[in-house]
Structures are given as structure tokens and as C-alpha cells.
Coordinates of C-alpha atoms and ligand atoms in Angstrom, one line a residue:
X289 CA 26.8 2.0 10.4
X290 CA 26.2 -1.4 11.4
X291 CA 23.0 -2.7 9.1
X292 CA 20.7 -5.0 11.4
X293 CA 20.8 -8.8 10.5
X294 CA 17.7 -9.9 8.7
X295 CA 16.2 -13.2 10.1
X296 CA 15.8 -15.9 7.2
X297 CA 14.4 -18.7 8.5
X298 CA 14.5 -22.2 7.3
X299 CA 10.9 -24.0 8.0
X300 CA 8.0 -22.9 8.8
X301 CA 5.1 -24.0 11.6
X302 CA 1.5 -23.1 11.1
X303 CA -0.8 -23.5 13.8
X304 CA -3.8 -23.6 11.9
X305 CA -4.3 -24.1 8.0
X306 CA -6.0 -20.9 6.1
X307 CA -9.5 -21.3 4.0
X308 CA -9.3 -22.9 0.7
X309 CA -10.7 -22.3 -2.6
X310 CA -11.0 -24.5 -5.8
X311 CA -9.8 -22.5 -9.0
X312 CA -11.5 -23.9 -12.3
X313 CA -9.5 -22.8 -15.6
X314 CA -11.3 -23.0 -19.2
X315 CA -8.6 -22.2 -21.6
X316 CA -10.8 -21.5 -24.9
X317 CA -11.7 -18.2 -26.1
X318 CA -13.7 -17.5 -29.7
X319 CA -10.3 -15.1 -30.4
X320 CA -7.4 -14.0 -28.6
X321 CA -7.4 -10.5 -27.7
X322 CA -4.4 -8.4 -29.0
X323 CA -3.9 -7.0 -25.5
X324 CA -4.4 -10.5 -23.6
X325 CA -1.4 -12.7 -21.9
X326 CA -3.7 -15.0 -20.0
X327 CA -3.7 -18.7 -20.9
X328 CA -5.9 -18.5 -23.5
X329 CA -6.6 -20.2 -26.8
X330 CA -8.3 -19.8 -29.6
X331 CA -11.2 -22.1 -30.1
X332 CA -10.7 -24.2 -33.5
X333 CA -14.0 -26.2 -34.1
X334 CA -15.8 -27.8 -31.3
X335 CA -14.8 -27.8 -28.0
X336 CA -13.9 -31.0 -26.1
X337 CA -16.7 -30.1 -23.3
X338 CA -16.9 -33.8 -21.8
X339 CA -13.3 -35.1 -21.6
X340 CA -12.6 -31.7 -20.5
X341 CA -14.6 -31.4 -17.5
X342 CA -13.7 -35.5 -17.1
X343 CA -10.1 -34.4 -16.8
X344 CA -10.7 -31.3 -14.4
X345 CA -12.9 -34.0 -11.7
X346 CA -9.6 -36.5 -12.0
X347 CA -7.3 -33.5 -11.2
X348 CA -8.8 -32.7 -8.9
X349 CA -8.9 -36.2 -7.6
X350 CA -5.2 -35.8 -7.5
X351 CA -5.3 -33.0 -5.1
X352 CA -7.5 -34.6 -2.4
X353 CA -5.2 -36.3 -0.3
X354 CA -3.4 -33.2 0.5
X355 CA -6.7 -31.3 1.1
X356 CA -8.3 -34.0 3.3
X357 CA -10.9 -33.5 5.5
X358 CA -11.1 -29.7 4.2
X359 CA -13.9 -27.4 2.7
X360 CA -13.5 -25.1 0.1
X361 CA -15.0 -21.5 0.7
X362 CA -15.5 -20.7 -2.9
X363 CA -15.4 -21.8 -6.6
X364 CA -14.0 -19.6 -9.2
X365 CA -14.7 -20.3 -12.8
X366 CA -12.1 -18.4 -15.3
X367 CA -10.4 -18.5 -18.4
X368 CA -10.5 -18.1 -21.0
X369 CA -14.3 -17.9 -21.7
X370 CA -15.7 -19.9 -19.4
X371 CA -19.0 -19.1 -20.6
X372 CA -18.6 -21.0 -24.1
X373 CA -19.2 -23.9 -22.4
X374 CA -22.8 -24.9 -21.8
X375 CA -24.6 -24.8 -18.5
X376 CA -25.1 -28.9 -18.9
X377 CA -20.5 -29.2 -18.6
X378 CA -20.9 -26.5 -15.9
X379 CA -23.5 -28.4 -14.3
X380 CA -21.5 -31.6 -14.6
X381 CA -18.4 -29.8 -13.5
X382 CA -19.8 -28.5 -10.1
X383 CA -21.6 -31.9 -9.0
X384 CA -18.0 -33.4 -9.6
X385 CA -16.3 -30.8 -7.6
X386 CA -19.2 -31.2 -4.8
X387 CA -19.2 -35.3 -4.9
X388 CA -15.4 -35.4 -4.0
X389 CA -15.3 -32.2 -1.7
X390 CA -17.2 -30.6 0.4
X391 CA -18.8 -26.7 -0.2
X392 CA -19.2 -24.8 3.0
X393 CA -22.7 -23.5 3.1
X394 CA -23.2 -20.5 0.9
X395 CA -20.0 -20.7 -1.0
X396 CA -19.3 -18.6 -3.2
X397 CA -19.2 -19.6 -7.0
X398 CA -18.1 -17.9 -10.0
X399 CA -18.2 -18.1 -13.1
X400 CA -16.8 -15.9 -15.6
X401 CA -18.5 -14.4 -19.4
X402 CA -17.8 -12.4 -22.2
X403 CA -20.7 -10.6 -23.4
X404 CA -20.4 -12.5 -26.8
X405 CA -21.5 -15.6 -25.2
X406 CA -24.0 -15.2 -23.7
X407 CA -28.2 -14.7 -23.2
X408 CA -30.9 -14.8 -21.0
X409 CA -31.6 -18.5 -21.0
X410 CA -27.6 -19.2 -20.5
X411 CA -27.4 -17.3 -17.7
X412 CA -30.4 -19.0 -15.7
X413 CA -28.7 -22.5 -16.9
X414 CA -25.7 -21.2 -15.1
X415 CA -27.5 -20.5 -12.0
X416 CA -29.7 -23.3 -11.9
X417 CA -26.2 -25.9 -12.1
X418 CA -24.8 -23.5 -8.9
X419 CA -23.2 -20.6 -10.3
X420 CA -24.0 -17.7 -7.9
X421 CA -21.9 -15.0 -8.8
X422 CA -20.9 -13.6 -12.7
X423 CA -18.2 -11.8 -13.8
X424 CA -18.7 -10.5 -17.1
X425 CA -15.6 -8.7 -19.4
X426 CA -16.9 -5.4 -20.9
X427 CA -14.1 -3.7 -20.8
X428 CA -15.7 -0.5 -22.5
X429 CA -19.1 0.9 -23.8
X430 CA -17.6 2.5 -26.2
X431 CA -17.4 0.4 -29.5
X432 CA -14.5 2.3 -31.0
X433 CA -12.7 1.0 -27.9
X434 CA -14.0 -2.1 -27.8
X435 CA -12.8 -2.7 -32.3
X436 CA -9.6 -1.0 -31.0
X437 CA -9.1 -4.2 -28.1
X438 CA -9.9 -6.7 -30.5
X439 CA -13.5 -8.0 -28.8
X440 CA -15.8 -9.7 -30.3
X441 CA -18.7 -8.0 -28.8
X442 CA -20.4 -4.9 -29.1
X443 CA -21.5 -2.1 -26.3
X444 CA -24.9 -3.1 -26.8
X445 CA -24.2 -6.4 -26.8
X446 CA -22.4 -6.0 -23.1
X447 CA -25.7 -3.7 -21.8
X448 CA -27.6 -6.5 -23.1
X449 CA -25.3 -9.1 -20.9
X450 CA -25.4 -7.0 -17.7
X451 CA -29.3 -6.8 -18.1
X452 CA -29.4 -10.5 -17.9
X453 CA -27.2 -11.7 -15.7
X454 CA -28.5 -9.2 -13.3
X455 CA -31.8 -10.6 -13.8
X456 CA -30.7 -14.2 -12.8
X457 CA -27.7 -13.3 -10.3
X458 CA -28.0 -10.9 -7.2
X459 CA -23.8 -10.9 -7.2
X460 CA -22.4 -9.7 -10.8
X461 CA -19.2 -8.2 -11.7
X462 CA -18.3 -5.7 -14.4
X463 CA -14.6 -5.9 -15.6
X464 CA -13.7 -2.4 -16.9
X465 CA -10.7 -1.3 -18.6
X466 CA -9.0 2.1 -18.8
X467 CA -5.7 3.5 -21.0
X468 CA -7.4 2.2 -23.5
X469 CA -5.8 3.3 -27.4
X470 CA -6.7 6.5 -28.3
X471 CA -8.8 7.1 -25.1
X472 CA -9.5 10.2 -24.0
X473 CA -10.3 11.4 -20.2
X474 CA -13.7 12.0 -21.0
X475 CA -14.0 9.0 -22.8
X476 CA -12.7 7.1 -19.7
X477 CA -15.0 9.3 -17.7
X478 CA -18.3 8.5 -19.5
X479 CA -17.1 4.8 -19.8
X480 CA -16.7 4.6 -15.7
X481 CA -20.0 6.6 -15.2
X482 CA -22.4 4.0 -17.3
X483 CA -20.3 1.0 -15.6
X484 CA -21.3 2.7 -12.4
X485 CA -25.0 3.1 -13.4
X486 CA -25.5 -0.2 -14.8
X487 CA -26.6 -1.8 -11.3
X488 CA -23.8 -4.2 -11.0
X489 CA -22.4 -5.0 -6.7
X490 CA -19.0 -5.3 -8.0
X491 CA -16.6 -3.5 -10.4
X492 CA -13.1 -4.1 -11.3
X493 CA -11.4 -1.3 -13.3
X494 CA -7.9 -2.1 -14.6
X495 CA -5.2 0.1 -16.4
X496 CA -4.4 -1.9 -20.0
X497 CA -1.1 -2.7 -20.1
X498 CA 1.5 -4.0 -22.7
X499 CA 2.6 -7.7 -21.6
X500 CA 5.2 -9.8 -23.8
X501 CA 4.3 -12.3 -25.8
X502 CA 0.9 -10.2 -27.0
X503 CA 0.2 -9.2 -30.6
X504 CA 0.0 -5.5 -28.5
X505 CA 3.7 -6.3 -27.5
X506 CA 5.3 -6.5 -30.7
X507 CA 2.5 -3.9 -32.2
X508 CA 2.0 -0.9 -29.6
X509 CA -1.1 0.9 -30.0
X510 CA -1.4 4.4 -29.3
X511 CA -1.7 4.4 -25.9
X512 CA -2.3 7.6 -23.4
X513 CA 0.6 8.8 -21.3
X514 CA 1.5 8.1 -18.0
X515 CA 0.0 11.2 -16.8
X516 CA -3.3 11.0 -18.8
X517 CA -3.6 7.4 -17.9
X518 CA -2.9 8.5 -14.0
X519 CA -5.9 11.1 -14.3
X520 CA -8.1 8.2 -15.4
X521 CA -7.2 6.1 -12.5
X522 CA -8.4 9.1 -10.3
X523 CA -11.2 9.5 -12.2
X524 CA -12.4 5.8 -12.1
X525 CA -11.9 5.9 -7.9
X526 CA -13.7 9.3 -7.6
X527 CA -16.6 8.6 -9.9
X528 CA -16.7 5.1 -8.1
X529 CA -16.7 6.6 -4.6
X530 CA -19.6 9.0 -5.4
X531 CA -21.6 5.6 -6.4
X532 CA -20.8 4.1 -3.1
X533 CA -18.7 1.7 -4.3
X534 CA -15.7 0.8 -1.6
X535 CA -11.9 0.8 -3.0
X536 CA -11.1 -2.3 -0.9
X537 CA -8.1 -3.5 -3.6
X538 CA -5.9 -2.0 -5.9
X539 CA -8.5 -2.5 -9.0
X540 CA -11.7 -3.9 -7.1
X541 CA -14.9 -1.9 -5.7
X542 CA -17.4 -3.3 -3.9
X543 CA -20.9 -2.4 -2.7
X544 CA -21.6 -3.0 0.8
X545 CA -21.0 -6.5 2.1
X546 CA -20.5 -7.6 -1.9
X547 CA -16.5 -7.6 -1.9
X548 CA -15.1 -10.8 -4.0
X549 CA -14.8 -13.7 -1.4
X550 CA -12.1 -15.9 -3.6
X551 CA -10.3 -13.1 -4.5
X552 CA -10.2 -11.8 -0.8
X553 CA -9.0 -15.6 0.0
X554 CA -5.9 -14.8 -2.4
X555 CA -5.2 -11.3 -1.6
X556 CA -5.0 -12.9 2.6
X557 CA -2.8 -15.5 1.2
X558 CA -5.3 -18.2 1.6
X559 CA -5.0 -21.7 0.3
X560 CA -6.5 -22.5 -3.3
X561 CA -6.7 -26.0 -5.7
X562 CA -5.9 -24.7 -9.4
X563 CA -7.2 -27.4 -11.6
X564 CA -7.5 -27.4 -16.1
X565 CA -4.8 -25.7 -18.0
X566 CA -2.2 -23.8 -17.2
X567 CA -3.8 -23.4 -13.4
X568 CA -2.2 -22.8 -10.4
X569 CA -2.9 -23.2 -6.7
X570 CA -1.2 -22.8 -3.4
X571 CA -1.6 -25.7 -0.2
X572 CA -0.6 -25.0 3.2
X573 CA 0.4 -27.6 5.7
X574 CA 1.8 -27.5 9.5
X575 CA 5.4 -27.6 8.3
X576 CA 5.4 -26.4 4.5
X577 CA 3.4 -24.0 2.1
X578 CA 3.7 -25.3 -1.3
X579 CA 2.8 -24.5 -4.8
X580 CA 1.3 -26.7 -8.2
X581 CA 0.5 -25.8 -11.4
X582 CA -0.4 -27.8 -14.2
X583 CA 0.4 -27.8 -18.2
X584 CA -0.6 -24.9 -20.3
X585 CA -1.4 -26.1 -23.3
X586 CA -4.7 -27.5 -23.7
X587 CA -4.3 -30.8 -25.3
X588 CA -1.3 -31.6 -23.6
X589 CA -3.2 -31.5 -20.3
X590 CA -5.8 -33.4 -21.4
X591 CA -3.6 -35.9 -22.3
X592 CA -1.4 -36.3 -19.2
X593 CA -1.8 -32.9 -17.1
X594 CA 2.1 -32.8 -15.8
X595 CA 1.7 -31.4 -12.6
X596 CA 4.8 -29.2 -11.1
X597 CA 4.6 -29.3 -7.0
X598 CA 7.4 -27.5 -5.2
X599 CA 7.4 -25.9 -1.8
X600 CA 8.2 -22.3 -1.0
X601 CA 11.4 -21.6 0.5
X602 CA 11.1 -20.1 3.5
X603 CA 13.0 -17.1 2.6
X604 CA 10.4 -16.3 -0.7
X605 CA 7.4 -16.1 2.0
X606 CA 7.3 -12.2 3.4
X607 CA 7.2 -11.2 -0.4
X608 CA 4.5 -13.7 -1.4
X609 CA 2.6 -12.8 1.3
X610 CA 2.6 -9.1 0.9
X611 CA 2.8 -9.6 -2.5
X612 CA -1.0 -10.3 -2.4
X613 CA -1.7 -8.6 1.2
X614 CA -0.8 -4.9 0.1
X615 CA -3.4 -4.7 -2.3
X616 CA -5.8 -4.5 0.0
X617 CA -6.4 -0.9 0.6
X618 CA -7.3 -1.5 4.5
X619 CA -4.3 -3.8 4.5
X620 CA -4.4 -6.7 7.1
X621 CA -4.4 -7.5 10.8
X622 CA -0.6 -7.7 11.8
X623 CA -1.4 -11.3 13.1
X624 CA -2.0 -12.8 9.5
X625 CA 1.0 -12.8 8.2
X626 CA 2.7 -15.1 10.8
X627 CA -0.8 -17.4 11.1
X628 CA -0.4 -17.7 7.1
X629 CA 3.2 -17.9 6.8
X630 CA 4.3 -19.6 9.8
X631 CA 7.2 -17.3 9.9
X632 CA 8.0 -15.2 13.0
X633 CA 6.9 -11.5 12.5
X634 CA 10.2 -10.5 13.2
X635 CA 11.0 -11.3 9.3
X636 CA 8.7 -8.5 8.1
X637 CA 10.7 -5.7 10.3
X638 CA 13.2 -5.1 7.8
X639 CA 11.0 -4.1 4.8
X640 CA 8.6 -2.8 7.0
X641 CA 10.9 0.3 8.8
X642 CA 12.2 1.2 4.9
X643 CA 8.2 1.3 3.9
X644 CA 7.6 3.4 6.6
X645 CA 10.4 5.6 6.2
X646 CA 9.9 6.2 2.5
X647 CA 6.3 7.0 3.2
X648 CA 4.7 3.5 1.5
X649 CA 3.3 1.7 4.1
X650 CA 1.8 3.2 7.9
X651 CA 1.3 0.7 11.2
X652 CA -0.4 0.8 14.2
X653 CA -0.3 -2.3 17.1
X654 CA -3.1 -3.8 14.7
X655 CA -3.0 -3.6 11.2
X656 CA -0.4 -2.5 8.2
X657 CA -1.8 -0.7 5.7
X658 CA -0.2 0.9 2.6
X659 CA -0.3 4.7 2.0
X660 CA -1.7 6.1 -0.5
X661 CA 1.3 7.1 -2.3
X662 CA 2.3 2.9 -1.5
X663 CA -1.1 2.3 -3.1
X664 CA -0.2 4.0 -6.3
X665 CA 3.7 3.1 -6.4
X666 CA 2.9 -0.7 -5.1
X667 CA 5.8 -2.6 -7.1
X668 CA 8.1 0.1 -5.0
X669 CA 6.6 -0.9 -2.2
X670 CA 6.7 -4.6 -3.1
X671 CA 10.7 -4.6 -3.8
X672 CA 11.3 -4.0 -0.2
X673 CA 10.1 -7.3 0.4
X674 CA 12.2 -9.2 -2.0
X675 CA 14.5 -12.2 -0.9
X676 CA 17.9 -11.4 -0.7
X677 CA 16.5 -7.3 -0.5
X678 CA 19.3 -6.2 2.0
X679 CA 17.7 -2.6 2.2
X680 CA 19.6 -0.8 -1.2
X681 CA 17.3 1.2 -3.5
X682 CA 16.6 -1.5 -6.6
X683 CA 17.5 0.3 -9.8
X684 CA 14.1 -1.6 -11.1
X685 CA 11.3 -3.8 -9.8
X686 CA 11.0 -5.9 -12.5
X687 CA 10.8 -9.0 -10.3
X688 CA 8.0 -7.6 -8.5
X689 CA 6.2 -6.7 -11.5
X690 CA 6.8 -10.4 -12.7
X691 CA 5.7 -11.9 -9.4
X692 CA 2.4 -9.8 -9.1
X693 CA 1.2 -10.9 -12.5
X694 CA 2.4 -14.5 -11.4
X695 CA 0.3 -14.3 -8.6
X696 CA -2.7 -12.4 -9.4
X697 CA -6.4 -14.4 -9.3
X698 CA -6.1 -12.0 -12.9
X699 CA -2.4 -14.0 -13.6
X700 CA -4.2 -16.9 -15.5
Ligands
SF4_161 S1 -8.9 -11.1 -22.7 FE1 -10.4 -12.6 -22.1 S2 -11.7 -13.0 -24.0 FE2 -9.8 -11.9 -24.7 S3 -8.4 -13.6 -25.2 FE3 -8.0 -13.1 -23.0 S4 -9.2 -14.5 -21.8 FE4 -10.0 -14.5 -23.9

């Protein structure tokens, strides 16, 4: 049987440019997690706060003439441990980013902490230099979990954290972890249940994984099995649901109205600035979407911050997109892809038939949505939108794997 020719365009034409966001990367941490691939460093004496945040304004600098004339819809702080640095550098930071681009009203602004590094008064220096959401790393309550990951904090020390940064922000997240070694399902149960109760808008609950190039990598803890680690999962979205929590992406819940604005702006393949080490970002303009990132290692990017710009190939475009799209639980509106892409819809038909057919994906005339079973094999899912995918079953979906970590707001 004749197999349908696949369109691959070679440019692209936007009519309109998407939202942008301004992504802010701290790259210090007191000590590297076992578990943790993210460009992170330990911190070795005191940290170069001033020429830091000096360096971040004149990258950002660099950016503006390809942003001209644009807003950015939210700030996100991460790391790292962006919360080692004090309120005063935040403060600095933020008055930079507003003095040589616009905010739109009420954006949204981020900043991430780790429970070690933080108190009361910390928190309301945060807020008072514009921070007006926090998203704080527990992990777990459970302290034999929390020695087993390698943090440096405590559960009491996290209760504390939540306490006070919800008595300074109205918008906190909790970032919760699950598969933890040695973790049972009632452990993961009770650790879901206090996350629930603690008060916070937002929760993220991720399954730990083994990454390369972690000291977990080349040391595996004991980890639960697939199937244990799958009950957990079901566990964390059940006990979540009875808390009135929505599922609106693969590992965030939300409370009414309180779903994650600069991740949503990713996950609908929005435009974002990546500035400080290791960062990334995606621009958009009428004929090209393109792509920078900047050195990883700390001192070589304060010293000259190489920038690599390159712009997508046409052909890469219907995987990034839905790369980040199909995480969203309610999907999206089938006119965003070809409004963000500039590609004609036409090039989504191919992987779109074989997601229906194998029961990943389900469309109506106004919105593409994955299954549930598409929700819980995603990276299957995923493969079908691959360059080059010409419709045969991939013996593996490594590249998929690779490319969500690549390009997940988590991916830093
Ligand atoms: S998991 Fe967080 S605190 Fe731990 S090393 Fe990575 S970025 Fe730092």
C-alpha cells in the first residue's frame, strides 16, 4: 500500500509572535544532589553575587534587539538555588530586568528555594524586591528520604519553609518527589497527603529518575519497581484530586485559577530569553523560530558568556511543539500549533492518525488532547512526531526522552 507523502516544509511564516518570558539561571547550590543532572554547582566559598547579577543585565542586553518592542509575561528565577543569593542581588537583578524591558502588569515572577536557605525575613526580602510567586524543593517529609536524596534539609526544616513563604506569598509551589530509594506506597502516600494539607496553590510531583552523569547514575540506589513506582503515580493524582487540585500537566496540579503562567508559556511553545549559565531560550520571528543558549560553566560565563544561536529547521518543529504541547492534560486548541509554528497544519496529520489509531492521542474540530494511556506512555506518543518518523514502530524513544529533558522549564 502506497504510504501518504509527509509534507516537510522549508520556512516558516508567523502571523503574530507568541508571549515571552525572561528565564533567570543561578547555578550554585550548597551541594549537589546525588540524583540531580541540572546545571548545578557546588558553592566553594563566597558567591560572586554582584558581577553575577552584572553579567545576567548585560546578557540580557544582548538579547534586546531581537525582542524589541516586546513584553515579557513572566520571570522565572531557577537554578540551582536561587535562594542563596540575598534579596538585595534579587532586588538588583529585577530592577535590571525591568529598566531594559518592559513587565506586563501583574507578571508573574518566580523565584525558586530550597528549604535550607531560607527564613521568614528572606522570604519578605524576596517579595518586597518583586518576587510574587515561590517554588520551594521539598521533595519529601520524610527525613529518611530526604538523607537517602542527599538534601541538606530536614522535614521540619521544609514545614518550617512552607509556613513562611506562605505567610509572605499568596502563589507558592511545593516540588514533591516520588520512587524515592527504599520508598514504600504508604510512604509515598503519607508524603503526597501532608504536601496536600500544607496549604500550598501549586504542587509538582515528579517520579525520581536515574540521569547520566549523576553520582545516582554510576551508583543505583534501591529504587521501587516499575509497577510500585506506577501505583505511586496513581496515588499522588487521586490523593491530589480529592484536594481539588487540577492535573493540568504531566507532573503539575493547580488550585483554581493558580496553574504556573511561565511554565504554561513553555508547555504552548511560547517565546522565552534564557539568561546566566547554562540557560536557554527560544525567539520567534515572522520567518524563523530560533534557539540560544549560553555556557554552562559558571566562570566561564562570567567571563565571556559564548552564546550558541541557531534556528530550528523547519522539519524539527511538529516534534518541538508537541514535545511541550502534550503535556498538557487538556491539550491545546488545534489552531496553536500552526500560530506558533508557522507551519501548515497539514504537517501534524501524519503523527496525528498513528496517535489516534494506537489509542494515544483523541481530536475533535477544536482541540487535541492525549489519552490517558498517551498521558502515561508520553515518549511513545512523542516518537510519532519525530523528524524523519516515516510511520514504523521505533524499537526505542530515546530521542524523545533526550529532547523532553532538553526542553523541559525542569531541563536546566
Ligand atoms: S536538585 Fe536542586 S538543590 Fe539539589 S543539586 Fe540539583 S539544583 Fe541543587
Amino acid at each position: 500500500m502506497k504510504t501518504a507523502e509527509i509534507e516537510r516544509p522549508d520556512r516558516v511564516r508567523l502571523k503574530a509572535l507568541p508571549p515571552l518570558a525572561l528565564y533567570v539561571h543561578i547555578p550554585w547550590c550548597v551541594r549537589k544532589c546525588p540524583y540531580c543532572d541540572f546545571n548545578s554547582h557546588e558553592r566553594a566559598g563566597e558567591l560572586p553575587e554582584k558581577a553575577y547579577v552584572e553579567k545576567l543585565l548585560l546578557d540580557l542586553e544582548g538579547h534586546l534587539p531581537s525582542v524589541w518592542g516586546r513584553r515579557l509575561s513572566s520571570v522565572f528565577i531557577g537554578g540551582g538555588t536561587p535562594s542563596l543569593f540575598s534579596p538585595e542581588s534579587i532586588d538588583a537583578l529585577l530592577s535590571g530586568v525591568r529598566a531594559r524591558l518592559p513587565l506586563e502588569p501583574g507578571a508573574e515572577i518566580t523565584l525558586e528555594a530550597n528549604p535550607g536557605t531560607v527564613e521568614a525575613g528572606r522570604f519578605r526580602g524576596f517579595r518586597d524586591a518583586g518576587v510574587n510567586r515561590i517554588s520551594i524543593g521539598v521533595q519529601s517529609f520524610d527525613d529518611r528520604m530526604l538523607a537517602a536524596l542527599g538534601r541538606i534539609h530536614s522535614a521540619e526544616e521544609a514545614r518550617r519553609a512552607i509556613a513562611a513563604a506562605l505567610a509572605a506569598f499568596d502563589n507558592v509551589n511545593i516540588d514533591l518527589m516520588y520512587g524515592l530509594p527504599g520508598q514504600s506506597l504508604d510512604m509515598a502516600r503519607a508524603d503526597i497527603r501532608e504536601a496536600a494539607s500544607a496549604g500550598t496553590p501549586h504542587l509538582s510531583a515528579y517520579q525520581l529518575t536515574l540521569e547520566p552523569n549523576t553520582a545516582f547514575w554510576s551508583k543505583p540506589p534501591p529504587l521501587p519497581e516499575h509497577d510500585a513506582a506506577a501505583d505511586m503515580q496513581v496515588v499522588v493524582e487521586e490523593v491530589l484530586e480529592k484536594s481539588s487540585y487540577q492535573h493540568y500537566e504531566t507532573s503539575a496540579f493547580a488550585k483554581s485559577g493558580m496553574r504556573c503562567r511561565h511554565n504554561l508559556n513553555y508547555w504552548q511553545f511560547g517565546d522565552y530569553l534564557g539568561i546566566g549559565a547554562g540557560a536557554h531560550g527560544k525567539v520567534s520571528f515572522p520567518d524563523r523560530i530560533t534557539r540560544h543558549e549560553r555556557a554552562k560553566q559558571p566562570a566561564m560565563y562570567l567571563q565571556e558568556a559564548a552564546v550558541e544561536n541557531r534556528a530550528i529547521v523547519p522539519a524539527e518543529l511538529p516534534f518541538e511543539f508537541m514535545l511541550n504541547a502534550l503535556r498538557l492534560v487538556e491539550g491545546f486548541p488545534v489552531g496553536l500549533y500552526t500560530e506558533r509554528t508557522g507551519l501548515p497544519f497539514t504537517t501534524l496529520q501524519h503523527g496525528l492518525e498513528r496517535g489516534e489509531k494506537q489509542g494515544l492521542l483523541t481530536r475533535d474540530l477544536k482541540t487535541i488532547r492525549p489519552t490517558e494511556r498517551g498521558q502515561r506512555f508520553l515518549n511513545e506518543l512523542l516518537a510519532l512526531f519525530l523528524p524523519g518518523e516515516t510511520g514504523a514502530r521505533r524499537s526505542d524513544d530515546r530521542g524523545a526522552a533526550r529532547a523532553i529533558r532538553i526542553s523541559s522549564p525542569a531541563a536546566k
